[in-house]
């Protein structure tokens, strides 16, 4: 039942990267943003290509860590998960962030990106 560090989690990491990048570069454009690097558990994962503010970086690393440690394979949608392994605070942030970035990508005609990452 352990989720292998396979293509699926890598693909989900790419989705998270896209959504966090859109959110932070628009909502936190006035903040200092730094490169994200994966340490420890996340060392083998490609977290390159995004620059995030301190708050988004913390939430992003938290998300990726939960994804990598997810005990389910196949992984259900987190919304429907009986376990819910993350905090309410993180859930609220993610809901806000995903909603903004999803809308932004659609409004800017980036169906290609949504399609590439979700299908
Ligand atoms: S909430 Fe459930 S499905 Fe989502 S990462 Fe945690 S354990 Fe996995
Ligand atoms: Zn940010």
PDB file of C-alpha atoms and ligand atoms in Angstrom:
ATOM      1  CA  UNK A   1       0.000   0.000   0.000  1.00  0.00           C
ATOM      2  CA  UNK A   2       3.037   2.285   0.309  1.00  0.00           C
ATOM      3  CA  UNK A   3       3.135   4.823  -2.464  1.00  0.00           C
ATOM      4  CA  UNK A   4       6.266   4.151  -4.510  1.00  0.00           C
ATOM      5  CA  UNK A   5       8.358   7.133  -5.506  1.00  0.00           C
ATOM      6  CA  UNK A   6       7.166   6.640  -9.021  1.00  0.00           C
ATOM      7  CA  UNK A   7       5.927   8.647 -11.952  1.00  0.00           C
ATOM      8  CA  UNK A   8       2.627   9.440 -10.330  1.00  0.00           C
ATOM      9  CA  UNK A   9       4.056  11.409  -7.424  1.00  0.00           C
ATOM     10  CA  UNK A  10       6.488  13.101  -9.806  1.00  0.00           C
ATOM     11  CA  UNK A  11       3.600  14.193 -11.997  1.00  0.00           C
ATOM     12  CA  UNK A  12       1.721  15.501  -8.972  1.00  0.00           C
ATOM     13  CA  UNK A  13       4.806  17.419  -7.900  1.00  0.00           C
ATOM     14  CA  UNK A  14       4.825  19.089 -11.346  1.00  0.00           C
ATOM     15  CA  UNK A  15       1.175  20.099 -10.831  1.00  0.00           C
ATOM     16  CA  UNK A  16       2.006  21.573  -7.434  1.00  0.00           C
ATOM     17  CA  UNK A  17       4.955  23.453  -8.926  1.00  0.00           C
ATOM     18  CA  UNK A  18       2.769  24.981 -11.620  1.00  0.00           C
ATOM     19  CA  UNK A  19       0.038  26.071  -9.200  1.00  0.00           C
ATOM     20  CA  UNK A  20       2.402  27.463  -6.576  1.00  0.00           C
ATOM     21  CA  UNK A  21       4.409  29.309  -9.228  1.00  0.00           C
ATOM     22  CA  UNK A  22       1.287  31.015 -10.587  1.00  0.00           C
ATOM     23  CA  UNK A  23      -0.023  31.881  -7.127  1.00  0.00           C
ATOM     24  CA  UNK A  24       3.175  33.237  -5.627  1.00  0.00           C
ATOM     25  CA  UNK A  25       4.267  35.233  -8.674  1.00  0.00           C
ATOM     26  CA  UNK A  26       0.869  36.983  -8.803  1.00  0.00           C
ATOM     27  CA  UNK A  27      -0.248  37.276  -5.196  1.00  0.00           C
ATOM     28  CA  UNK A  28       3.164  37.741  -3.601  1.00  0.00           C
ATOM     29  CA  UNK A  29       4.891  39.668  -6.365  1.00  0.00           C
ATOM     30  CA  UNK A  30       6.087  42.229  -3.809  1.00  0.00           C
ATOM     31  CA  UNK A  31       7.837  39.635  -1.665  1.00  0.00           C
ATOM     32  CA  UNK A  32      11.367  38.353  -1.954  1.00  0.00           C
ATOM     33  CA  UNK A  33      11.282  34.969  -3.643  1.00  0.00           C
ATOM     34  CA  UNK A  34      13.983  32.314  -3.548  1.00  0.00           C
ATOM     35  CA  UNK A  35      14.828  29.140  -5.349  1.00  0.00           C
ATOM     36  CA  UNK A  36      13.297  25.996  -3.868  1.00  0.00           C
ATOM     37  CA  UNK A  37      15.522  23.064  -3.097  1.00  0.00           C
ATOM     38  CA  UNK A  38      14.596  19.665  -1.780  1.00  0.00           C
ATOM     39  CA  UNK A  39      16.525  18.471   1.219  1.00  0.00           C
ATOM     40  CA  UNK A  40      16.399  15.240   3.194  1.00  0.00           C
ATOM     41  CA  UNK A  41      13.451  13.153   2.125  1.00  0.00           C
ATOM     42  CA  UNK A  42      12.900  15.313  -0.950  1.00  0.00           C
ATOM     43  CA  UNK A  43      16.498  15.202  -2.147  1.00  0.00           C
ATOM     44  CA  UNK A  44      15.819  12.928  -5.118  1.00  0.00           C
ATOM     45  CA  UNK A  45      12.908  15.004  -6.420  1.00  0.00           C
ATOM     46  CA  UNK A  46      13.075  17.708  -9.019  1.00  0.00           C
ATOM     47  CA  UNK A  47      11.954  20.851  -7.243  1.00  0.00           C
ATOM     48  CA  UNK A  48      13.818  23.122  -9.618  1.00  0.00           C
ATOM     49  CA  UNK A  49      12.294  25.871 -11.706  1.00  0.00           C
ATOM     50  CA  UNK A  50      10.312  27.648  -9.046  1.00  0.00           C
ATOM     51  CA  UNK A  51      11.046  30.654  -6.937  1.00  0.00           C
ATOM     52  CA  UNK A  52       8.741  31.169  -3.969  1.00  0.00           C
ATOM     53  CA  UNK A  53       8.313  33.515  -1.027  1.00  0.00           C
ATOM     54  CA  UNK A  54       8.991  32.117   2.442  1.00  0.00           C
ATOM     55  CA  UNK A  55       5.308  31.382   3.132  1.00  0.00           C
ATOM     56  CA  UNK A  56       4.672  29.579  -0.175  1.00  0.00           C
ATOM     57  CA  UNK A  57       7.944  27.725   0.111  1.00  0.00           C
ATOM     58  CA  UNK A  58       6.922  26.361   3.512  1.00  0.00           C
ATOM     59  CA  UNK A  59       3.502  25.281   2.175  1.00  0.00           C
ATOM     60  CA  UNK A  60       5.015  23.809  -0.987  1.00  0.00           C
ATOM     61  CA  UNK A  61       7.582  21.718   0.890  1.00  0.00           C
ATOM     62  CA  UNK A  62       4.852  20.579   3.287  1.00  0.00           C
ATOM     63  CA  UNK A  63       2.628  19.530   0.336  1.00  0.00           C
ATOM     64  CA  UNK A  64       5.372  17.646  -1.451  1.00  0.00           C
ATOM     65  CA  UNK A  65       6.415  15.889   1.757  1.00  0.00           C
ATOM     66  CA  UNK A  66       2.848  14.731   2.401  1.00  0.00           C
ATOM     67  CA  UNK A  67       2.573  13.569  -1.196  1.00  0.00           C
ATOM     68  CA  UNK A  68       5.792  11.578  -1.019  1.00  0.00           C
ATOM     69  CA  UNK A  69       4.791  10.043   2.322  1.00  0.00           C
ATOM     70  CA  UNK A  70       1.212   9.259   1.273  1.00  0.00           C
ATOM     71  CA  UNK A  71       0.545   5.639   2.285  1.00  0.00           C
ATOM     72  CA  UNK A  72      -2.049   5.046  -0.434  1.00  0.00           C
ATOM     73  CA  UNK A  73      -1.363   3.529  -3.803  1.00  0.00           C
ATOM     74  CA  UNK A  74      -3.333   4.390  -5.766  1.00  0.00           C
ATOM     75  CA  UNK A  75      -3.644   7.692  -3.970  1.00  0.00           C
ATOM     76  CA  UNK A  76      -7.204   8.935  -3.594  1.00  0.00           C
ATOM     77  CA  UNK A  77      -8.081  12.575  -3.931  1.00  0.00           C
ATOM     78  CA  UNK A  78      -6.999  14.207  -0.639  1.00  0.00           C
ATOM     79  CA  UNK A  79     -10.531  15.608  -0.345  1.00  0.00           C
ATOM     80  CA  UNK A  80     -11.915  12.083  -0.192  1.00  0.00           C
ATOM     81  CA  UNK A  81      -9.159  10.571   1.928  1.00  0.00           C
ATOM     82  CA  UNK A  82     -10.273   8.882   5.177  1.00  0.00           C
ATOM     83  CA  UNK A  83      -6.935   9.725   6.833  1.00  0.00           C
ATOM     84  CA  UNK A  84      -6.357  13.436   6.008  1.00  0.00           C
ATOM     85  CA  UNK A  85      -2.715  13.700   6.966  1.00  0.00           C
ATOM     86  CA  UNK A  86      -2.326  17.481   6.853  1.00  0.00           C
ATOM     87  CA  UNK A  87      -3.368  20.377   9.062  1.00  0.00           C
ATOM     88  CA  UNK A  88      -6.504  22.496   8.661  1.00  0.00           C
ATOM     89  CA  UNK A  89      -4.307  25.536   8.184  1.00  0.00           C
ATOM     90  CA  UNK A  90      -2.591  23.891   5.209  1.00  0.00           C
ATOM     91  CA  UNK A  91      -5.918  22.747   3.760  1.00  0.00           C
ATOM     92  CA  UNK A  92      -7.240  26.317   3.861  1.00  0.00           C
ATOM     93  CA  UNK A  93      -4.095  27.657   2.197  1.00  0.00           C
ATOM     94  CA  UNK A  94      -4.205  24.980  -0.520  1.00  0.00           C
ATOM     95  CA  UNK A  95      -7.859  25.614  -1.285  1.00  0.00           C
ATOM     96  CA  UNK A  96      -7.205  29.332  -1.722  1.00  0.00           C
ATOM     97  CA  UNK A  97      -4.038  28.773  -3.741  1.00  0.00           C
ATOM     98  CA  UNK A  98      -5.482  26.094  -6.070  1.00  0.00           C
ATOM     99  CA  UNK A  99      -8.625  28.133  -6.682  1.00  0.00           C
ATOM    100  CA  UNK A 100      -6.650  31.235  -7.636  1.00  0.00           C
ATOM    101  CA  UNK A 101      -4.161  29.444  -9.865  1.00  0.00           C
ATOM    102  CA  UNK A 102      -6.777  27.282 -11.593  1.00  0.00           C
ATOM    103  CA  UNK A 103      -8.879  30.355 -12.421  1.00  0.00           C
ATOM    104  CA  UNK A 104      -5.812  32.313 -13.489  1.00  0.00           C
ATOM    105  CA  UNK A 105      -4.668  29.608 -15.900  1.00  0.00           C
ATOM    106  CA  UNK A 106      -8.150  29.340 -17.413  1.00  0.00           C
ATOM    107  CA  UNK A 107      -8.558  33.119 -17.727  1.00  0.00           C
ATOM    108  CA  UNK A 108      -5.203  33.350 -19.445  1.00  0.00           C
ATOM    109  CA  UNK A 109      -6.092  30.601 -21.882  1.00  0.00           C
ATOM    110  CA  UNK A 110      -3.516  28.200 -20.480  1.00  0.00           C
ATOM    111  CA  UNK A 111      -5.662  25.149 -21.084  1.00  0.00           C
ATOM    112  CA  UNK A 112      -2.565  23.591 -22.606  1.00  0.00           C
ATOM    113  CA  UNK A 113      -0.860  23.617 -19.207  1.00  0.00           C
ATOM    114  CA  UNK A 114      -3.917  22.372 -17.345  1.00  0.00           C
ATOM    115  CA  UNK A 115      -4.394  19.677 -19.952  1.00  0.00           C
ATOM    116  CA  UNK A 116      -0.736  18.676 -19.868  1.00  0.00           C
ATOM    117  CA  UNK A 117      -0.695  18.272 -16.106  1.00  0.00           C
ATOM    118  CA  UNK A 118      -4.115  16.771 -15.516  1.00  0.00           C
ATOM    119  CA  UNK A 119      -4.631  14.431 -18.482  1.00  0.00           C
TER     120      UNK A 119
HETATM  121  S1  LIG B   1      -4.614  13.375   2.761  1.00  0.00           S
HETATM  122 FE1  LIG B   1      -4.686  11.174   2.358  1.00  0.00          FE
HETATM  123  S2  LIG B   1      -4.464  10.999   0.138  1.00  0.00           S
HETATM  124 FE2  LIG B   1      -3.801  13.054   0.696  1.00  0.00          FE
HETATM  125  S3  LIG B   1      -1.561  12.849   0.986  1.00  0.00           S
HETATM  126 FE3  LIG B   1      -2.526  12.575   2.995  1.00  0.00          FE
HETATM  127  S4  LIG B   1      -2.783  10.385   3.242  1.00  0.00           S
HETATM  128 FE4  LIG B   1      -2.412  10.778   1.052  1.00  0.00          FE
HETATM  129 ZN1  LIG B   2       4.274  33.351  -2.082  1.00  0.00          ZN
END
